[in-house]
């Protein structure tokens, strides 16, 4: 499927049903088997794909509803990370994790997500992974001399998996780094870790940097000014940033620093249940077009839809698609 | 028959000597045995009868010394479980055996009569009970009540003063906040405008003390944060806000009055979403609607209440004010809707109101809840919050669902800046198990209501919204029952 001008996509996660939250908690309390939970996960992932298709999204994900949160799904799989499986009762909390020795390089099993997507959709596909900096901030480090060295090794470990997913046929990969905004001083080494992760990965890679969406609220505040100029060294194709909630002022940074990236433009505020109108979305896109050419603009929400009720998430995505269509029409595409 | 002693505290009696409460408890059990021996307790009821010995936290409350609670299924059909509850604090030893005998007789399925009570309403959950109409009436006509009682509201508090305005507590709050601002500044993350919110400002006394203290501390430390602060005064009453603003004239560039509903501050302040760095409330949550739930034998019951006045009280009201039994309902409606002067002119209207509130009582019954009945879950919350609470709750317990407090809390959190915090001074039950150690109200506080706030519920609500909820003792006044609840962002 050929992508249109101003393609639409999601950041990754789709609406988490309350019943699935309960099931995940039941699994942790040993009241539900892994097999039953996996069946539920498969069903909601299919439904998430279908919802995105129905809303008109061009590049779809599997909704990431099999993931408890953006950390545990990876720490459970990363060889060399010790996970205390008894350390949480509520699925969305984080496990206590620790690294005590050098990380090994090996599969962490994410190609299953690519295969699942290809089995259930003809649309272009995307899989997101949490980035090295974010993981470093959540795993207790008892081995590496510095966070920078730990992140670099995490980058290398993720690199293996990203290449595997590219080989499996995913259209696009995304690396999520919400913790940059809380630790701007880390950016120089965090970008090196990203470059280690994407080295030789032959698909379109987006780096998603927001201000956090844990429990549907921001974890940090500030301005994207801290990203520049360091972020220009990141060897990624696109930056996906949060603008709908925070305002578009920082888009000017793309102009000021002549950023060569495609911009993933956040046009949907995922921290409110108020549904944007297509006209508002179109307006946001038009303002971005004053800075970034249409060929380098992707339309997406500010962050994942995991905390939104399903009907709200769907309505927001549908409005986003309609808004993009309005502007496409104006551009004659 | 099971006897529950719902009061655990240090006895003040001398060693080897029975306390007054101990004497009363002996009298209860002795009288019960007499009733059983005398065949006055229906054998169909006896096996599932529960006797509760309470010591109600508030001396003035809505109960007679001895009351009966029957149970019904979800549709109102009578069930066999019944309870007799005795407020040891109110009981007089000379009257207790007769009161108990009357109660035991009234538990029987064949019991008739109601001692001539004048009922003012149907059975309803606490949250829908007319006590809230009286609570609103009190805050609407506070000045008149205070004039009639001869003392201000704060003087009517159990300690005669509000913990909100303790200078040392306010100073610590100022320093804590200033340190947060300093840290944000060091990370280049200090917002251009620094919004602060107090909900329930009263006369503005605390706000004034806080801003004065902040300005002085800011100047002493050579920072200029005061120039950036915007102190939002939140209250539902425009008159109160006007009074508070007037008392803060010296800071007028830095205050914003915000008429708001304490149950949903976000509605009035949505433009401050994720921006407010500090929210403070004192003694607001304890005056918001609640429900009571009871867990017995693995089953959950909702406490429903019916307002009434005893025959003696109705007679007294007629003697003092000329209001006959038949007219009590309509006069009460006029009082609630139009205030005391809609009933009687001048001081007599307020005197009638005060007498009525004094005589006002509530009968209770326990209605079994259908599985996952959602109606008692506060708006904005879900059954899963309640499940979280029940998971840590004892099997046999009566507890508050502080629905007003939970709703207010849930609708305030979205205002907080990622580094912001909410601080509440109030009376909290911190763990569900504490509900087994004492009966926590509701009580009458002068003309208004007061009840302990279920902190464990707020902890569950906070956890789902991304906040850890902590409690620390209010150490600024020895013997204070106030607790400081505060939030921190979950990792």
Coordinates of C-alpha atoms in Angstrom, one line a residue, chain A:
Chain A
X1 CA 0.0 0.0 0.0
X2 CA 1.4 3.3 -1.1
X3 CA 1.4 6.0 1.6
X4 CA -0.4 9.3 0.8
X5 CA 0.9 12.7 1.4
X6 CA 0.6 13.6 5.1
X7 CA 0.3 9.9 6.2
X8 CA -1.4 9.2 9.4
X9 CA -0.2 6.9 12.1
X10 CA -0.5 6.2 15.9
X11 CA 2.3 6.4 18.4
X12 CA 1.8 2.8 19.4
X13 CA -0.7 1.9 22.1
X14 CA -4.4 1.8 21.7
X15 CA -7.2 2.1 24.4
X16 CA -6.8 -0.4 27.3
X17 CA -10.1 -1.9 28.2
X18 CA -10.8 -2.0 32.0
X19 CA -11.7 -5.7 31.8
X20 CA -8.2 -6.4 30.4
X21 CA -6.7 -4.4 33.2
X22 CA -8.5 -6.7 35.7
X23 CA -7.4 -9.8 33.8
X24 CA -3.8 -8.6 33.9
X25 CA -4.1 -8.1 37.6
X26 CA -5.7 -11.5 38.0
X27 CA -2.8 -13.0 36.1
X28 CA -0.4 -11.4 38.5
X29 CA -2.4 -12.8 41.4
X30 CA -2.4 -16.3 39.8
X31 CA -6.1 -16.3 39.3
X32 CA -5.7 -16.4 35.5
X33 CA -3.5 -18.6 33.4
X34 CA -0.9 -17.2 31.0
X35 CA -2.6 -19.0 28.1
X36 CA -6.0 -17.4 28.9
X37 CA -4.4 -14.0 29.1
X38 CA -2.5 -14.4 25.9
X39 CA -5.8 -15.4 24.1
X40 CA -7.3 -12.1 25.4
X41 CA -4.3 -10.2 24.3
X42 CA -4.5 -11.6 20.8
X43 CA -8.2 -10.8 20.6
X44 CA -7.7 -7.1 21.6
X45 CA -4.7 -6.7 19.3
X46 CA -6.8 -7.8 16.4
X47 CA -9.6 -5.4 17.5
X48 CA -7.0 -2.6 17.8
X49 CA -5.8 -3.2 14.3
X50 CA -9.3 -3.3 13.0
X51 CA -10.2 0.0 14.8
X52 CA -7.2 1.8 13.4
X53 CA -8.1 0.5 9.9
X54 CA -11.7 1.6 10.3
X55 CA -10.6 5.0 11.5
X56 CA -8.6 5.3 8.3
X57 CA -5.1 5.2 9.9
X58 CA -2.4 4.6 7.2
X59 CA 0.4 3.0 9.3
X60 CA -1.0 0.8 12.0
X61 CA 0.4 -0.9 15.1
X62 CA -1.0 -3.9 17.1
X63 CA -2.1 -1.5 19.9
X64 CA 0.5 -2.8 22.2
X65 CA -2.2 -4.1 24.6
X66 CA -0.1 -7.2 25.4
X67 CA 2.4 -4.9 27.1
X68 CA 1.9 -4.1 30.8
X69 CA 3.7 -0.8 30.3
X70 CA 6.6 0.6 28.3
X71 CA 9.3 -0.8 30.6
X72 CA 8.4 -4.3 31.8
X73 CA 7.7 -5.7 28.4
X74 CA 11.3 -5.1 27.5
X75 CA 13.1 -5.8 30.9
X76 CA 11.4 -9.2 31.0
X77 CA 12.9 -10.1 27.7
X78 CA 16.3 -8.5 27.8
X79 CA 18.9 -11.1 28.5
X80 CA 20.9 -10.2 31.6
X81 CA 18.3 -8.1 33.3
X82 CA 17.1 -9.6 36.6
X83 CA 13.4 -9.1 37.2
X84 CA 11.7 -9.6 40.5
X85 CA 8.4 -11.1 39.3
X86 CA 6.8 -10.8 42.8
X87 CA 7.4 -7.1 43.0
X88 CA 4.1 -5.8 41.6
X89 CA 0.4 -6.5 42.1
X90 CA -1.0 -3.9 39.7
X91 CA -0.1 -4.6 36.2
X92 CA 0.8 -1.0 35.3
X93 CA 3.4 -0.7 38.0
X94 CA 7.0 -1.4 37.2
X95 CA 8.8 -4.6 38.3
X96 CA 11.9 -4.1 40.4
X97 CA 14.7 -4.8 37.9
X98 CA 18.5 -4.9 38.1
X99 CA 21.4 -5.5 35.8
X100 CA 24.3 -7.2 37.5
X101 CA 26.4 -8.3 34.5
X102 CA 27.1 -7.3 31.0
X103 CA 24.0 -7.5 28.8
X104 CA 24.1 -10.4 26.3
X105 CA 23.0 -9.8 22.7
X106 CA 20.1 -12.0 21.7
X107 CA 16.5 -12.0 20.5
X108 CA 14.0 -10.4 22.7
X109 CA 11.1 -11.8 20.6
X110 CA 9.6 -8.7 19.1
X111 CA 9.5 -10.2 15.6
X112 CA 6.3 -11.9 16.8
X113 CA 4.7 -8.5 16.7
X114 CA 5.7 -7.9 13.1
X115 CA 4.4 -11.4 12.1
X116 CA 1.1 -10.8 13.9
X117 CA 0.7 -7.4 12.2
X118 CA 1.4 -8.9 8.8
X119 CA -1.0 -11.7 9.4
X120 CA -3.9 -9.4 10.2
X121 CA -3.5 -6.3 8.1
X122 CA -2.5 -5.2 4.6
X123 CA -1.6 -1.7 5.8
X124 CA 1.9 -0.5 6.4
X125 CA 3.0 -1.5 9.9
X126 CA 4.9 0.0 12.8
X127 CA 6.4 -1.5 15.9
X128 CA 7.7 0.7 18.8
X129 CA 10.4 -0.1 21.3
X130 CA 11.4 1.8 24.4
X131 CA 14.7 3.4 24.0
X132 CA 18.0 2.9 25.8
X133 CA 17.8 6.1 27.8
X134 CA 14.3 5.3 29.1
X135 CA 15.3 1.8 30.0
X136 CA 18.4 3.0 31.8
X137 CA 16.3 5.2 34.0
X138 CA 14.1 2.3 35.2
X139 CA 16.6 -0.5 35.6
X140 CA 18.9 -0.5 38.7
X141 CA 22.4 -0.5 37.4
X142 CA 24.8 -2.7 39.5
X143 CA 27.3 -3.4 36.8
X144 CA 28.1 -0.6 34.4
X145 CA 30.4 2.2 35.6
X146 CA 28.1 4.9 34.1
X147 CA 24.6 5.3 32.8
X148 CA 26.1 6.2 29.4
X149 CA 27.9 2.9 29.1
X150 CA 24.8 1.0 30.2
X151 CA 22.7 2.8 27.6
X152 CA 25.2 2.1 24.9
X153 CA 25.0 -1.6 25.6
X154 CA 21.2 -1.4 25.7
X155 CA 21.4 0.3 22.3
X156 CA 23.5 -2.6 21.0
X157 CA 21.1 -5.2 22.4
X158 CA 18.1 -3.4 20.8
X159 CA 20.0 -3.1 17.5
X160 CA 19.9 -6.9 17.1
X161 CA 16.1 -6.9 17.6
X162 CA 15.5 -3.9 15.3
X163 CA 17.4 -5.6 12.5
X164 CA 15.4 -8.8 13.1
X165 CA 12.1 -6.8 12.8
X166 CA 13.3 -5.0 9.7
X167 CA 14.1 -8.4 8.2
X168 CA 10.7 -9.7 9.2
X169 CA 9.1 -7.0 7.0
X170 CA 7.9 -4.2 9.3
X171 CA 7.4 -0.9 7.4
X172 CA 8.6 1.4 10.2
X173 CA 10.2 1.2 13.6
X174 CA 9.8 3.7 16.4
X175 CA 12.0 4.3 19.4
X176 CA 10.3 5.9 22.4
X177 CA 12.3 8.2 24.7
X178 CA 10.0 10.1 27.0
X179 CA 12.6 10.5 29.7
X180 CA 14.8 12.8 27.6
X181 CA 12.5 15.6 28.7
X182 CA 13.1 14.9 32.4
X183 CA 16.9 14.6 32.0
X184 CA 18.0 17.0 29.3
X185 CA 21.5 16.9 30.5
X186 CA 21.8 13.2 29.4
X187 CA 21.1 14.0 25.8
X188 CA 24.7 13.8 24.4
X189 CA 25.1 10.2 25.5
X190 CA 21.5 9.3 25.0
X191 CA 21.8 10.2 21.3
X192 CA 24.9 8.0 21.0
X193 CA 22.9 5.1 22.4
X194 CA 20.2 5.7 19.8
X195 CA 22.7 5.7 17.1
X196 CA 24.0 2.3 18.4
X197 CA 20.4 1.0 18.3
X198 CA 19.7 2.0 14.7
X199 CA 23.1 1.3 13.2
X200 CA 22.5 -0.7 10.0
X201 CA 18.7 -0.9 10.5
X202 CA 17.3 -0.7 7.0
X203 CA 13.8 0.6 7.5
X204 CA 12.3 4.0 8.4
X205 CA 13.1 4.8 12.0
X206 CA 11.2 7.4 14.0
X207 CA 12.4 8.8 17.4
X208 CA 9.4 9.7 19.6
X209 CA 10.1 12.2 22.3
X210 CA 7.3 13.4 24.4
X211 CA 6.8 14.7 28.0
X212 CA 5.5 11.4 29.3
X213 CA 2.0 9.9 29.3
X214 CA 2.2 7.7 32.4
X215 CA -1.3 7.4 33.9
X216 CA -2.5 9.9 31.2
X217 CA -0.5 12.8 32.6
X218 CA 2.8 14.4 31.7
X219 CA 5.8 13.4 33.8
X220 CA 7.8 16.5 32.9
X221 CA 7.3 20.0 31.6
X222 CA 9.5 22.5 29.7
X223 CA 10.4 23.2 26.1
X224 CA 11.9 21.1 23.3
X225 CA 14.7 23.7 23.0
X226 CA 16.9 21.4 25.1
X227 CA 16.9 18.9 22.1
X228 CA 18.8 21.3 19.8
X229 CA 21.4 21.1 18.4
X230 CA 22.4 17.8 19.9
X231 CA 19.5 15.9 18.5
X232 CA 20.7 16.7 15.0
X233 CA 23.3 14.0 15.5
X234 CA 20.6 11.3 15.8
X235 CA 20.7 8.9 12.8
X236 CA 17.0 8.5 12.6
X237 CA 14.6 9.5 9.8
X238 CA 11.9 11.2 11.8
X239 CA 11.3 12.9 15.1
X240 CA 7.8 12.5 16.5
X241 CA 6.9 15.3 19.0
X242 CA 4.1 16.4 21.3
X243 CA 2.4 19.6 20.2
X244 CA -1.4 19.3 20.5
X245 CA -1.3 19.6 24.3
X246 CA 1.6 22.0 24.6
X247 CA 1.1 24.3 21.7
X248 CA 3.1 24.6 18.5
X249 CA 5.7 27.2 19.4
X250 CA 8.5 24.6 19.4
X251 CA 7.9 23.7 15.8
X252 CA 9.9 26.7 14.9
X253 CA 13.0 24.9 16.3
X254 CA 12.9 22.8 13.1
X255 CA 13.3 25.9 11.1
X256 CA 15.8 27.6 13.4
X257 CA 18.1 24.5 13.3
X258 CA 17.3 23.4 9.8
X259 CA 16.4 20.0 11.2
X260 CA 16.6 17.4 8.3
X261 CA 14.1 15.0 9.9
X262 CA 10.6 14.2 8.9
X263 CA 8.3 15.6 11.6
X264 CA 5.8 13.3 13.3
X265 CA 3.4 16.1 14.3
X266 CA 1.3 15.5 17.4
X267 CA -2.1 16.9 16.6
X268 CA -4.2 14.9 19.1
X269 CA -4.0 15.6 22.8
X270 CA -4.2 12.1 24.4
X271 CA -4.4 13.5 27.9
X272 CA -8.0 14.8 27.5
X273 CA -11.1 13.0 26.5
X274 CA -12.3 16.0 24.6
X275 CA -12.3 15.0 20.9
X276 CA -10.7 17.4 18.5
X277 CA -12.6 18.5 15.5
X278 CA -11.2 17.7 12.0
X279 CA -11.0 21.4 11.4
X280 CA -8.8 21.9 14.5
X281 CA -6.5 19.1 13.3
X282 CA -6.3 20.6 9.8
X283 CA -5.4 24.0 11.4
X284 CA -2.6 22.4 13.4
X285 CA -1.3 20.7 10.2
X286 CA -1.4 24.0 8.2
X287 CA 0.6 25.8 10.9
X288 CA 3.2 23.0 10.8
X289 CA 3.4 23.3 7.0
X290 CA 4.6 26.8 7.4
X291 CA 7.8 25.3 8.8
X292 CA 8.1 21.7 7.4
X293 CA 7.2 20.7 3.8
X294 CA 4.4 18.3 3.3
X295 CA 6.8 15.6 2.1
X296 CA 8.4 15.6 5.6
X297 CA 5.2 15.7 7.7
X298 CA 3.5 12.6 9.3
X299 CA 0.3 13.2 11.3
X300 CA 0.0 11.4 14.6
X301 CA -1.4 11.9 18.2
X302 CA 0.9 13.4 20.8
X303 CA 1.4 9.9 22.4
X304 CA -0.2 6.5 22.8
X305 CA -4.0 6.2 23.3
X306 CA -3.7 3.6 26.1
X307 CA -5.4 5.8 28.8
X308 CA -8.4 6.8 26.6
X309 CA -11.7 5.0 26.6
X310 CA -12.0 3.1 23.3
X311 CA -14.8 5.2 21.9
X312 CA -12.8 8.4 22.6
X313 CA -9.6 7.0 21.1
X314 CA -11.5 5.9 18.0
X315 CA -13.2 9.3 17.6
X316 CA -9.9 11.1 18.0
X317 CA -8.2 9.0 15.4
X318 CA -11.1 9.4 13.0
X319 CA -10.9 13.2 13.5
X320 CA -7.2 13.1 12.9
X321 CA -7.7 11.2 9.6
X322 CA -10.4 13.6 8.5
X323 CA -8.2 16.6 9.4
X324 CA -5.4 15.2 7.3
X325 CA -7.7 14.7 4.4
X326 CA -8.9 18.3 4.5
X327 CA -5.3 19.6 4.2
X328 CA -4.5 17.0 1.5
X329 CA -7.4 18.3 -0.5
X330 CA -6.1 21.8 -0.1
X331 CA -2.7 20.6 -1.3
X332 CA -4.3 18.9 -4.3
X333 CA -3.0 15.5 -3.3

